[in-house]
Coordinates of C-alpha atoms in Angstrom, one line a residue:
M544 CA -7.3 -20.0 15.3
A545 CA -9.3 -23.3 15.4
G546 CA -7.2 -26.1 14.3
K547 CA -3.8 -24.2 14.1
R548 CA -1.1 -24.0 16.6
I549 CA -0.1 -20.7 18.1
P550 CA 3.6 -20.4 18.3
K551 CA 4.7 -20.6 22.0
S552 CA 6.6 -17.1 21.6
R553 CA 3.5 -15.3 20.8
T554 CA 1.7 -17.2 23.7
A555 CA 4.4 -16.1 25.9
Y556 CA 4.6 -12.5 24.5
G557 CA 0.5 -12.2 25.2
E558 CA 0.9 -13.3 28.4
E559 CA 3.8 -10.7 29.2
L560 CA 1.5 -8.0 27.6
K561 CA -1.3 -9.0 29.9
A562 CA 0.8 -9.0 32.8
Q563 CA 2.0 -5.7 32.1
R564 CA -1.7 -4.2 31.3
E565 CA -3.1 -5.2 34.6
A566 CA 0.0 -4.1 36.3
A567 CA -0.8 -0.7 35.0
G568 CA -4.2 -1.0 36.2
L569 CA -5.6 -0.6 32.5
T570 CA -8.5 -2.7 30.9
Q571 CA -8.0 -3.7 27.1
E572 CA -10.7 -0.8 26.3
K573 CA -8.4 1.5 27.9
L574 CA -5.2 0.9 26.5
S575 CA -6.7 0.6 23.3
E576 CA -7.5 4.0 23.5
M577 CA -4.3 4.9 24.7
V578 CA -2.1 3.1 22.0
I579 CA -4.6 4.1 19.4
M580 CA -5.2 0.2 18.7
S581 CA -8.4 -1.7 18.6
R582 CA -9.4 -3.7 21.5
T583 CA -9.9 -6.6 19.3
H584 CA -6.2 -6.5 18.2
I585 CA -5.1 -6.2 21.9
A586 CA -7.0 -9.2 22.7
H587 CA -5.7 -11.1 19.8
I588 CA -2.3 -10.2 20.8
E589 CA -2.7 -11.4 24.5
A590 CA -4.4 -14.7 23.3
G591 CA -1.4 -15.2 21.0
R592 CA -3.6 -15.1 17.9
R593 CA -2.0 -12.0 16.4
R594 CA 1.6 -11.1 16.3
P595 CA 2.0 -7.2 16.9
S596 CA 4.1 -5.1 14.3
S597 CA 7.2 -3.4 15.7
D598 CA 5.4 0.1 15.8
D599 CA 2.3 -1.7 17.8
A600 CA 5.2 -3.0 20.3
R601 CA 7.0 0.5 20.4
R602 CA 3.4 2.0 21.3
L603 CA 2.6 -0.3 24.0
D604 CA 6.1 0.1 25.5
Q605 CA 5.5 3.8 25.6
V606 CA 1.9 3.8 27.0
L607 CA 3.0 1.3 29.8
G608 CA 6.3 2.5 30.5
T609 CA 7.7 -0.8 30.2
G610 CA 11.3 0.6 29.0
G611 CA 11.4 -1.5 25.7
V612 CA 10.6 -4.9 27.0
L613 CA 7.6 -5.5 24.9
T614 CA 9.8 -4.4 21.5
R615 CA 12.9 -6.4 22.8
F616 CA 10.7 -9.4 23.6
L617 CA 8.9 -9.2 20.1
P618 CA 9.1 -12.4 18.3
T619 CA 10.5 -12.0 14.9
L620 CA 10.7 -13.5 11.5
D621 CA 14.3 -12.6 10.0
G622 CA 13.9 -8.9 9.2
K623 CA 16.3 -9.1 6.8
L624 CA 14.4 -12.1 4.7
I625 CA 10.6 -10.4 4.9
A626 CA 10.3 -6.8 4.8
D627 CA 9.1 -5.5 8.1
H628 CA 5.5 -4.1 7.1
F629 CA 4.8 -7.7 5.7
E630 CA 6.1 -9.6 8.8
Q631 CA 2.8 -10.0 10.4
V632 CA 1.2 -10.9 7.3
A633 CA 3.2 -13.7 6.6
L634 CA 2.6 -15.2 9.8
L635 CA -1.3 -14.7 9.1
E636 CA -1.5 -16.2 5.5
Q637 CA -0.5 -19.5 7.4
E638 CA -3.5 -19.3 9.5
A639 CA -5.9 -18.0 6.8
M640 CA -8.8 -20.3 5.5
M641 CA -9.5 -18.3 2.6
I642 CA -6.9 -15.4 0.8
R643 CA -8.3 -13.4 -1.8
E644 CA -5.8 -11.1 -3.5
Y645 CA -5.3 -8.5 -6.2
A646 CA -2.0 -8.0 -8.2
A647 CA -1.7 -4.8 -10.2
T648 CA 1.8 -5.3 -11.8
L649 CA 3.7 -8.5 -10.5
V650 CA 2.8 -11.8 -9.9
P651 CA 2.0 -12.6 -6.4
G652 CA 4.4 -14.0 -4.0
L653 CA 2.4 -17.1 -3.2
L654 CA 2.4 -17.9 -7.0
Q655 CA 6.1 -16.9 -7.9
T656 CA 8.6 -19.5 -9.4
E657 CA 12.1 -19.4 -8.1
A658 CA 13.4 -18.0 -11.6
Y659 CA 10.6 -15.2 -11.4
A660 CA 11.2 -14.3 -8.1
R661 CA 15.0 -14.2 -8.7
A662 CA 14.5 -11.7 -11.5
V663 CA 12.1 -9.6 -9.2
F664 CA 14.5 -9.4 -6.5
G665 CA 17.5 -8.8 -8.9
A666 CA 15.7 -5.3 -9.8
F667 CA 15.6 -4.1 -6.2
F668 CA 17.5 -0.9 -5.5
P669 CA 19.9 -0.6 -3.7
P670 CA 21.2 -3.8 -5.1
K671 CA 21.4 -7.1 -2.7
S672 CA 24.0 -9.7 -2.8
S673 CA 23.7 -12.9 -4.5
E674 CA 23.4 -14.8 -0.8
H675 CA 20.9 -12.4 0.3
C676 CA 18.7 -12.9 -2.8
D677 CA 19.2 -16.6 -2.3
N678 CA 18.1 -16.4 1.4
V679 CA 15.1 -14.1 0.5
I680 CA 13.8 -16.3 -2.5
G681 CA 14.1 -19.5 -0.2
T682 CA 12.0 -17.6 2.3
R683 CA 9.3 -16.8 -0.4
L684 CA 9.2 -20.4 -1.7
K685 CA 8.6 -21.5 1.9
R686 CA 5.5 -19.2 2.3
A687 CA 3.9 -20.8 -0.9
K688 CA 4.1 -24.5 0.7
I689 CA 0.7 -23.8 2.3
L690 CA -0.7 -24.4 -1.0
D691 CA 0.5 -27.9 -0.9
T692 CA -0.8 -28.8 2.7
A693 CA -3.4 -31.2 3.4
D694 CA -5.8 -28.4 4.2
P695 CA -4.8 -25.3 2.0
P696 CA -6.5 -22.1 2.1
V697 CA -9.2 -21.1 -0.4
L698 CA -7.4 -19.0 -2.7
W699 CA -8.4 -16.3 -5.2
Q700 CA -6.2 -14.2 -7.3
L701 CA -7.2 -11.6 -9.3
L702 CA -4.6 -10.6 -11.8
D703 CA -4.3 -7.4 -13.8
E704 CA -3.5 -8.3 -17.4
A705 CA -0.2 -6.3 -16.6
V706 CA 1.3 -9.1 -14.6
L707 CA 0.8 -11.4 -17.6
R708 CA 2.3 -9.0 -20.0
R709 CA 5.2 -7.5 -18.5
P710 CA 8.1 -10.0 -19.2
V711 CA 9.7 -10.1 -16.1
G712 CA 13.0 -12.1 -16.3
G713 CA 12.3 -12.6 -20.0
P714 CA 10.2 -14.7 -22.1
A715 CA 11.3 -18.1 -21.2
V716 CA 11.1 -17.3 -17.5
M717 CA 7.4 -15.7 -18.1
A718 CA 6.5 -18.8 -20.2
A719 CA 7.5 -21.1 -17.1
Q720 CA 5.8 -18.9 -14.5
L721 CA 2.5 -18.3 -16.4
R722 CA 2.4 -22.4 -16.8
H723 CA 3.0 -22.5 -13.3
I724 CA -0.2 -20.1 -12.5
A725 CA -2.2 -22.3 -14.9
E726 CA -1.3 -25.4 -13.3
L727 CA -2.2 -23.9 -9.8
G728 CA -5.5 -22.6 -11.3
A729 CA -6.5 -26.0 -12.3
R730 CA -6.5 -27.3 -8.2
E731 CA -9.9 -27.4 -6.7
R732 CA -9.6 -24.5 -4.0
V733 CA -7.6 -22.2 -6.2
R734 CA -9.4 -19.5 -8.6
M735 CA -7.6 -17.2 -11.1
H736 CA -9.1 -14.4 -12.6
V737 CA -7.4 -12.0 -14.9
L738 CA -8.9 -8.3 -15.2
P739 CA -8.3 -7.1 -18.9
F740 CA -6.7 -3.8 -19.9
S741 CA -10.1 -3.1 -21.7
V742 CA -11.7 -2.5 -18.5
G743 CA -10.0 0.4 -17.8
A744 CA -10.1 2.2 -14.4
H745 CA -11.0 -0.1 -11.9
P746 CA -11.6 0.6 -7.7
L747 CA -8.0 -1.5 -7.0
L748 CA -6.3 0.5 -9.7
E749 CA -4.2 2.3 -7.1
S750 CA -2.7 -0.4 -5.1
G751 CA -2.1 -4.2 -4.0
L752 CA -4.7 -5.9 -1.9
M753 CA -4.9 -9.0 0.2
L754 CA -8.0 -10.0 2.1
L755 CA -7.4 -12.8 4.8
C756 CA -10.3 -14.6 6.4
F757 CA -10.0 -17.1 9.4
D758 CA -12.2 -19.5 10.9
D759 CA -12.9 -17.9 14.4
D760 CA -11.5 -14.6 13.9
P761 CA -12.5 -11.2 12.1
P762 CA -11.2 -10.7 8.4
L763 CA -8.2 -8.6 7.8
A764 CA -7.1 -6.4 4.6
Y765 CA -3.4 -5.7 3.6
V766 CA -2.9 -3.0 1.4
E767 CA 0.6 -2.7 0.0
G768 CA 2.8 0.1 -2.0
L769 CA 6.5 0.9 -2.6
Y770 CA 8.5 -0.2 0.5
T771 CA 5.5 0.0 2.7
G772 CA 2.3 -1.9 3.6
A773 CA -0.3 -1.7 6.2
L774 CA -2.5 -4.4 7.8
Y775 CA -6.1 -3.4 8.7
D776 CA -8.6 -5.1 11.4
D777 CA -10.9 -2.1 11.4
P778 CA -14.4 -3.4 10.2
A779 CA -15.1 -0.5 8.0
M780 CA -11.8 -0.3 6.7
V781 CA -11.9 -4.1 5.9
R782 CA -15.4 -4.1 4.1
N783 CA -14.3 -1.0 1.9
G784 CA -11.4 -3.4 1.0
Q785 CA -13.9 -6.4 0.2
T786 CA -16.4 -4.0 -1.6
A787 CA -13.7 -2.6 -4.0
Y788 CA -12.4 -6.4 -4.8
A789 CA -15.7 -7.5 -5.3
L790 CA -16.6 -4.5 -7.9
A791 CA -13.2 -5.4 -9.6
L792 CA -13.9 -9.1 -9.8
S793 CA -17.3 -8.4 -11.2
D794 CA -15.4 -6.9 -14.2
A795 CA -12.8 -9.7 -14.5
M796 CA -12.7 -12.6 -16.8
S797 CA -14.1 -16.0 -15.5
H798 CA -11.8 -18.5 -14.1
A799 CA -12.1 -20.6 -17.3
D800 CA -11.5 -18.1 -19.6
S801 CA -8.8 -16.4 -17.6
L802 CA -6.9 -19.8 -17.7
G803 CA -7.1 -19.9 -21.2
L804 CA -5.8 -16.4 -21.6
I805 CA -2.8 -17.2 -19.4
K806 CA -2.1 -20.4 -21.3
T807 CA -2.2 -18.1 -24.5
V808 CA 0.2 -15.6 -23.3
A809 CA 2.6 -18.5 -22.0
E810 CA 2.6 -19.8 -25.7
E811 CA 3.4 -16.3 -27.1
Y812 CA 6.4 -16.0 -24.5
E813 CA 7.4 -19.7 -25.4
D814 CA 7.3 -19.0 -29.3
E815 CA 9.5 -15.6 -28.4
A816 CA 12.1 -17.5 -26.4
R817 CA 12.7 -20.2 -29.5

């Protein structure tokens, strides 16, 4: 990515993959066909611009006959702190120049306060220890620091009204959380849009969606569900996600009206908490 430092671990991994591929006498195109992965994705991995998922690494090992080297060599975030299906996304959002996200039920991770995040993780099943929750919450809050850098990504958040109305953690926690969202929404590079209940059905109703755009690389789409998530670089899939987002956004409240509603609901929670 232009202007972004590629971690040495990913550069080394890419060099190892390239060496194994060439030793097998395969082009990127041929390898992509054999592992059912786009050639562009393989090129990005070899250049260190993408971190392969655990599943990517297993398939590469199987096709190249490397005896598990590419899986063992895989650079990792702490899998106990970030879900396996989100590891790569957590890295990519640090490199993105623009992030567009739709949240159906919960405040997105980049916007969460510590108290709200603690309430979310406290509801997990099976239950986690207090120490584990502390570590996971710390990791989530660190992700949000990209919004405080000198050159933060442009951030568009499309929030279903359910995100505002579900009292996660109780009225006091929700009031503080919504005030935090309103403060972020006042920043120049951040836009908040609420999709009201009155819209009814819309193209993003069934799942969460994150669209990632980069300075020098193709855009990506990440779709998440319960205990799972999928990152797509296929142009058709990404376009479909972008179109669905645009359609839903067209039915949303304006940025100014959305911030007004967010503040109003925060006041309602504050009154309830008194």
